[in-house]
Tab-separated table of C-alpha atoms and ligand atoms in Angstrom:
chain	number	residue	atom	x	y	z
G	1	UNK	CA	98.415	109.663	107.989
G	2	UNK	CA	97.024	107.358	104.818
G	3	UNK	CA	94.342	105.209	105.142
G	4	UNK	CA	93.015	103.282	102.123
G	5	UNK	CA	89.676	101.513	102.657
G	6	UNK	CA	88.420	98.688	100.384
G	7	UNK	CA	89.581	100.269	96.765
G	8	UNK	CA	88.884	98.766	93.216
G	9	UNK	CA	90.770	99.952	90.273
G	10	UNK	CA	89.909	99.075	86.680
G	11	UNK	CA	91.826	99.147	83.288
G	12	UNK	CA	88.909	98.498	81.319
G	13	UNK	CA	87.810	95.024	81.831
G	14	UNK	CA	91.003	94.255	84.106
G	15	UNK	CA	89.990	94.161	87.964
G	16	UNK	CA	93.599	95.339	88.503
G	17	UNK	CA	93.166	96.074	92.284
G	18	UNK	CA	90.474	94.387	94.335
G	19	UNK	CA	89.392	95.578	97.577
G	20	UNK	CA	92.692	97.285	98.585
G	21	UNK	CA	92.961	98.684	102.207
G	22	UNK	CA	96.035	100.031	103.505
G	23	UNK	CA	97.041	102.445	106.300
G	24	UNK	CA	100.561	104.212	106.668
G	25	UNK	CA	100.860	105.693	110.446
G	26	UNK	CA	103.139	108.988	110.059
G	27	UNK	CA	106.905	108.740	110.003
G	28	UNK	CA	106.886	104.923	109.102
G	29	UNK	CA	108.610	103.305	106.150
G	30	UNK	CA	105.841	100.642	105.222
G	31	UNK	CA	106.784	98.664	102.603
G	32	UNK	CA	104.657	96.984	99.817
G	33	UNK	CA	105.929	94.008	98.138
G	34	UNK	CA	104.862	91.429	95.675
G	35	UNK	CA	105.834	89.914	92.201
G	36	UNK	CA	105.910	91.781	88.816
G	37	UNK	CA	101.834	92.288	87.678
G	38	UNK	CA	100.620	91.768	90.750
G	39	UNK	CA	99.399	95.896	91.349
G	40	UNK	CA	102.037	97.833	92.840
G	41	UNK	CA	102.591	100.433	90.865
G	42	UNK	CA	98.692	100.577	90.195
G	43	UNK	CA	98.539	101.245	93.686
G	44	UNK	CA	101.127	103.648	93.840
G	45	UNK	CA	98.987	105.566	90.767
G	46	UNK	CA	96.382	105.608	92.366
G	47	UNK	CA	97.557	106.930	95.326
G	48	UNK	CA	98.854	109.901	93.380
G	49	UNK	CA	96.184	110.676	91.416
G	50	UNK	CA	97.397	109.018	88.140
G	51	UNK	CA	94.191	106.868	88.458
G	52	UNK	CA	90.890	107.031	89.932
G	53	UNK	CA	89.541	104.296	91.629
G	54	UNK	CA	86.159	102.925	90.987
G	55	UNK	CA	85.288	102.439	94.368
G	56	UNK	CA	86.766	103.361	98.156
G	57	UNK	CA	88.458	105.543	99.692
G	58	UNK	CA	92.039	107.350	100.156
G	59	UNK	CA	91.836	109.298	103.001
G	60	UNK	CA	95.033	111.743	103.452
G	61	UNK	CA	95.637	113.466	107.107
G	62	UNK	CA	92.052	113.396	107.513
G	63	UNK	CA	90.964	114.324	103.148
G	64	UNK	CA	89.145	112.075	101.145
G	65	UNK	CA	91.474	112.519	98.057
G	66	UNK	CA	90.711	109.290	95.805
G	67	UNK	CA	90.310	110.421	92.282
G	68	UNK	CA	91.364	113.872	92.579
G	69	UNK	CA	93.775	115.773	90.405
G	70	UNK	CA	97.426	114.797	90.697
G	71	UNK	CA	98.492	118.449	91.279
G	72	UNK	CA	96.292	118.609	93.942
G	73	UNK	CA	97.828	115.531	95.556
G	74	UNK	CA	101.559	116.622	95.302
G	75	UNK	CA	99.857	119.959	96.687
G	76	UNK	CA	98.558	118.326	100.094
G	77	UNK	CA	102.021	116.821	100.112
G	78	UNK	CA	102.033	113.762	98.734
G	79	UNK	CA	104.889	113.352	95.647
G	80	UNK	CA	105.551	110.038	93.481
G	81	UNK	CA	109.014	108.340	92.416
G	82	UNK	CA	107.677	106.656	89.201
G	83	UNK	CA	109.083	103.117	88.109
G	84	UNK	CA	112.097	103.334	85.839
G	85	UNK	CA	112.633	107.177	86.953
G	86	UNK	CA	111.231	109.280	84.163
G	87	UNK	CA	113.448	112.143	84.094
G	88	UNK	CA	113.246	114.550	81.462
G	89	UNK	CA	116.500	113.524	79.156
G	90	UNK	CA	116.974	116.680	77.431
G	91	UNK	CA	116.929	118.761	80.596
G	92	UNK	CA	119.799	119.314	82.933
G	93	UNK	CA	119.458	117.873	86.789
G	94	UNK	CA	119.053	121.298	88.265
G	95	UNK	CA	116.134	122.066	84.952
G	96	UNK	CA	114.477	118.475	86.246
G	97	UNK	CA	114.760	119.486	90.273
G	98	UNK	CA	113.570	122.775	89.425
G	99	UNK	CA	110.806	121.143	88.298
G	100	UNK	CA	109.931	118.984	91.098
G	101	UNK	CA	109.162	122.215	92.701
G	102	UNK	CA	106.774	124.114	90.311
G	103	UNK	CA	103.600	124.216	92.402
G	104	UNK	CA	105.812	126.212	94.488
G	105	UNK	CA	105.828	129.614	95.407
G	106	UNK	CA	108.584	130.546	98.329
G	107	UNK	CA	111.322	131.370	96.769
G	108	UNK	CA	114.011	130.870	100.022
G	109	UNK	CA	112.250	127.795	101.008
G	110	UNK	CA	113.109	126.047	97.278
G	111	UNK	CA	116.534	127.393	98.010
G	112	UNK	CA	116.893	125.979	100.758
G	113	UNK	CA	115.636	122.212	99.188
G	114	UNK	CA	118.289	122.361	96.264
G	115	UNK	CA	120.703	122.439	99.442
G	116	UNK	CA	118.697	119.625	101.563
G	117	UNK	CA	118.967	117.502	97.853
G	118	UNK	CA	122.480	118.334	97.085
G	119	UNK	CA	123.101	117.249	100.861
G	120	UNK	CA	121.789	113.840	99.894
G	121	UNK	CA	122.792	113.758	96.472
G	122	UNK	CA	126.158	115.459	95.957
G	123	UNK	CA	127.062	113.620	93.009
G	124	UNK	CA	123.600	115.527	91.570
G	125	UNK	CA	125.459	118.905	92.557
G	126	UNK	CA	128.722	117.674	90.616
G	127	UNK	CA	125.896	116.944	87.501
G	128	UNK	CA	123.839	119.873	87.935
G	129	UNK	CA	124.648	121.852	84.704
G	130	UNK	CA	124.645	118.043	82.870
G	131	UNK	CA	121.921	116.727	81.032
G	132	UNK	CA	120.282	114.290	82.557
G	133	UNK	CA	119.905	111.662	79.615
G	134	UNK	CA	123.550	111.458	80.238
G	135	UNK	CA	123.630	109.946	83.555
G	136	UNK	CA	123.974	106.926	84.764
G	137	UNK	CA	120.879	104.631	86.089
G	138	UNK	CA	121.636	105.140	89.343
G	139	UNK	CA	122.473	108.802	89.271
G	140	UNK	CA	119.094	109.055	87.041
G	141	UNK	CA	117.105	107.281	90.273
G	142	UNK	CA	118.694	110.037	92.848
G	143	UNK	CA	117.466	112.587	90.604
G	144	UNK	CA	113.888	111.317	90.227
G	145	UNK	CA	114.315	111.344	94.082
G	146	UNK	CA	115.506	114.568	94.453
G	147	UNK	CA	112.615	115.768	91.976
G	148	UNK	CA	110.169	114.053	94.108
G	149	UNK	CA	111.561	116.005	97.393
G	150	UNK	CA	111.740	119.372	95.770
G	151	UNK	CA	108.073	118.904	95.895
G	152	UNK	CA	108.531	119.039	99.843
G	153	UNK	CA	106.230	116.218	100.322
G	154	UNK	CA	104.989	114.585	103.797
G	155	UNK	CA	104.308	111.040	102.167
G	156	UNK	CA	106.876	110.045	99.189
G	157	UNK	CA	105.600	107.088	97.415
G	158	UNK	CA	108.981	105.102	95.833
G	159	UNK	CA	107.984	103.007	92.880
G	160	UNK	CA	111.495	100.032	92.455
G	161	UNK	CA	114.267	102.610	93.194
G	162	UNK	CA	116.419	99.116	93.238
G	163	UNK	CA	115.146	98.359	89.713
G	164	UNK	CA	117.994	97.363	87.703
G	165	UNK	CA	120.866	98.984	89.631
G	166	UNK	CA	124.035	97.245	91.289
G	167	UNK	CA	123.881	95.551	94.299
G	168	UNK	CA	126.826	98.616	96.073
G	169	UNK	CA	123.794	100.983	94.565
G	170	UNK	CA	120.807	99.255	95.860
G	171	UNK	CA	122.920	99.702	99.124
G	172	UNK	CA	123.135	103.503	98.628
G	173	UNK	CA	119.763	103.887	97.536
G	174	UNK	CA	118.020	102.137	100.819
G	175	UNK	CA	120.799	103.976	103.112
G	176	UNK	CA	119.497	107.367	101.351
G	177	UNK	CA	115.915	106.396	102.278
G	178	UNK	CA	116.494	105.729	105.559
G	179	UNK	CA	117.909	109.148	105.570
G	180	UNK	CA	114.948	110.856	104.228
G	181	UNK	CA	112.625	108.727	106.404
G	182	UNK	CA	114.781	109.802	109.613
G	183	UNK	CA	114.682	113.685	108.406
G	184	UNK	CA	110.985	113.259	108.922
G	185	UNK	CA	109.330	111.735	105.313
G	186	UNK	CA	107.005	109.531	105.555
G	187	UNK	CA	107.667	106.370	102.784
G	188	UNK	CA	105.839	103.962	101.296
G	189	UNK	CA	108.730	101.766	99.000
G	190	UNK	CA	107.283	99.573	96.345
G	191	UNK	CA	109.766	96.587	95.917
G	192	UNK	CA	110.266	93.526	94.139
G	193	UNK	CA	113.840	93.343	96.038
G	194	UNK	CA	111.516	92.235	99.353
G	195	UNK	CA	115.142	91.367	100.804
G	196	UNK	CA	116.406	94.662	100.802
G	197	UNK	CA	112.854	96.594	101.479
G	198	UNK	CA	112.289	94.877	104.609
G	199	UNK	CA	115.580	95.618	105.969
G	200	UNK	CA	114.749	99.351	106.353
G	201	UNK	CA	110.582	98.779	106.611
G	202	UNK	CA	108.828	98.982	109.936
G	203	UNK	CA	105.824	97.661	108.692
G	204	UNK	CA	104.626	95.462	105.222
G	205	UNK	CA	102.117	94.295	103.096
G	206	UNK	CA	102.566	91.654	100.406
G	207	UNK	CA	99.865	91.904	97.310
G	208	UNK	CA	99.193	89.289	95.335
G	209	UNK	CA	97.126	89.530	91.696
G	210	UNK	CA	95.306	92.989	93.235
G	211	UNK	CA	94.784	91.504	96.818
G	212	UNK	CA	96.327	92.054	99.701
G	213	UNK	CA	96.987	88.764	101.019
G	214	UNK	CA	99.765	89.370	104.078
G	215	UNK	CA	100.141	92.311	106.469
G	216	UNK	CA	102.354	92.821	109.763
G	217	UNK	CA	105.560	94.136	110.884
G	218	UNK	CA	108.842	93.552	108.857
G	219	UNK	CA	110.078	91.168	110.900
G	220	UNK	CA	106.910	89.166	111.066
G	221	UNK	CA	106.629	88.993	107.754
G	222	UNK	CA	111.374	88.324	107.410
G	223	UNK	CA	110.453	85.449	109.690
G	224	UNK	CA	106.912	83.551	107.637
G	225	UNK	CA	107.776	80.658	106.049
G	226	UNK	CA	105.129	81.879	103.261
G	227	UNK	CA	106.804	84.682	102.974
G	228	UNK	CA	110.573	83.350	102.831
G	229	UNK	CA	109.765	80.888	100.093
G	230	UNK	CA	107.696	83.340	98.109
G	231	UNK	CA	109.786	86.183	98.474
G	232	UNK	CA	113.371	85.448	99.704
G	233	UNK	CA	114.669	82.793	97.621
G	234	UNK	CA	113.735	80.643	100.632
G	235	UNK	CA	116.232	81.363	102.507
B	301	LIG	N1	97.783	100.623	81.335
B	301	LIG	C1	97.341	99.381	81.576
B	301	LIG	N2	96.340	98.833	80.844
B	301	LIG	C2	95.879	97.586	81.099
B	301	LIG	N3	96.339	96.788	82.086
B	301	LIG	C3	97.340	97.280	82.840
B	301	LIG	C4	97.881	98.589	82.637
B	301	LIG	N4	98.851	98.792	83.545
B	301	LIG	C5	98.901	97.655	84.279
B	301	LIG	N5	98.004	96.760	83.871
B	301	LIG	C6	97.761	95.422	84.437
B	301	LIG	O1	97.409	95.574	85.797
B	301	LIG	C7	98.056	94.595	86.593
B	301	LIG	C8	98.924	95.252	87.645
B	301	LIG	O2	99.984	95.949	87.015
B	301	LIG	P1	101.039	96.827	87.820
B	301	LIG	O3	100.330	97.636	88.827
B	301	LIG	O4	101.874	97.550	86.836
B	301	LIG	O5	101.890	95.683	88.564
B	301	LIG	P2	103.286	95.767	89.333
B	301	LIG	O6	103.658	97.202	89.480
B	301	LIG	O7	103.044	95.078	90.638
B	301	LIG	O8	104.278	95.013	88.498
B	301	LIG	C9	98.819	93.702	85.625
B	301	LIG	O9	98.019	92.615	85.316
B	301	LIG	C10	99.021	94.597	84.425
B	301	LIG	O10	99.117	93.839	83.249
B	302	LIG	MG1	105.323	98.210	88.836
């Protein structure tokens, strides 16, 4: 469905991702792990359209779409959950879900997402007229979720949902996932929390300062001593 080949991505001077290649076979959840600074969410930008790389390739079902627009991206069905959620504070949840879906035409068919999010989400339904500064960090990461879905995307790229919730959320969070991977999403989860990310990834890649310096399944990767020390406390 995605296949990166051999991207480079600048910030100025900084040679933030070197060589990246990555491919995501449809209806996986491949997950991409790896410390704080070491490119992840770089990746996930550039994925979306937020950046353009310098050099390679992002080829989506069969499009070359490295360093095109981001509209155009969430347009081919591709939609982002950004690190720390970004919702708009002053907006209510149903303003911010209406908004996921504003390259959108069909009427019914957005209908008929509010219900598919609210079916996932109903503590978003109880919120909907509420403003969405108001909520709580875990209601604010089902909500850049939902946003993200109303989109109706193929691919949904999830930048930390864990980040900074409690351990009973992080639960709810990766059980949600798994729901929206098993309705037919494709995901590609960005973690820190490699614990939890493998426990719901078929497949992984660990990155390391801009490289990608481990690939295999998720229970290859659970079961490397490398890996264990690095990224699971050791355990
Ligand atoms: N806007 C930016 N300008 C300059 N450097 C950046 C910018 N964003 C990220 N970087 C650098 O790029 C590297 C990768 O960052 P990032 O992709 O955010 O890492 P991660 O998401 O894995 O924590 C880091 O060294 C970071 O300091
Ligand atoms: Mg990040």
């Amino acid at each position: 469905m995605l296949k990166i080949n051999d991207i480079n991505v600048y910030y100025g001077n900084i040679h933030a991702l070197k060589g990246v290649s990555l491919d995501i076979n449809q209806g996986e959840i491949v997950t991409l792990i790896g410390a704080n600074g070491a490119g992840k969410s770089t990746l996930l930008k550039t994925i979306s359209g937020l950046l353009k790389p310098k050099t390679g390739e992002i080829i989506f079902e069969n499009v070359n779409v490295a360093g095109k627009l981001p509209q155009l991206i969430v347009k081919r069905g591709i939609s982002q959950v950004p690190e720390g959620r970004r919702v708009f504070a002053n907006m209510t949840v149903e303003e911010n879900l209406e908004l996921g879906a504003y390259l959108r035409k069909d009427k019914k068919e957005i209908r008929e997402d509010f219900d598919k999010v609210y079916q996932l989400f109903p503590r978003l339904e109880e919120r909907r007229k509420q403003l969405s500064g108001t909520l709580s960090g875990g209601e604010q990461q089902m909500l850049a979720m939902g946003r993200a879905l109303m989109a109706r995307p193929r691919l949904l790229l999830l930048d930390e949902p864990s980040m900074g919730l409690a351990p009973l959320l992080v639960k709810t969070i990766f059980r949600i996932i798994e729901e929206i991977n098993k309705t037919g999403t494709t995901i590609l989860l960005v973690e820190q929390n490699a614990h939890m990310a493998l426990s719901i990834a078929d497949r992984a890649y660990v990155i390391e300062t801009g490289k990608i310096v481990a690939d295999g399944s998720a229970a290859e990767l659970s079961n490397s001593d490398q890996i264990r020390k690095a990224y699971l406390g050791g355990h």
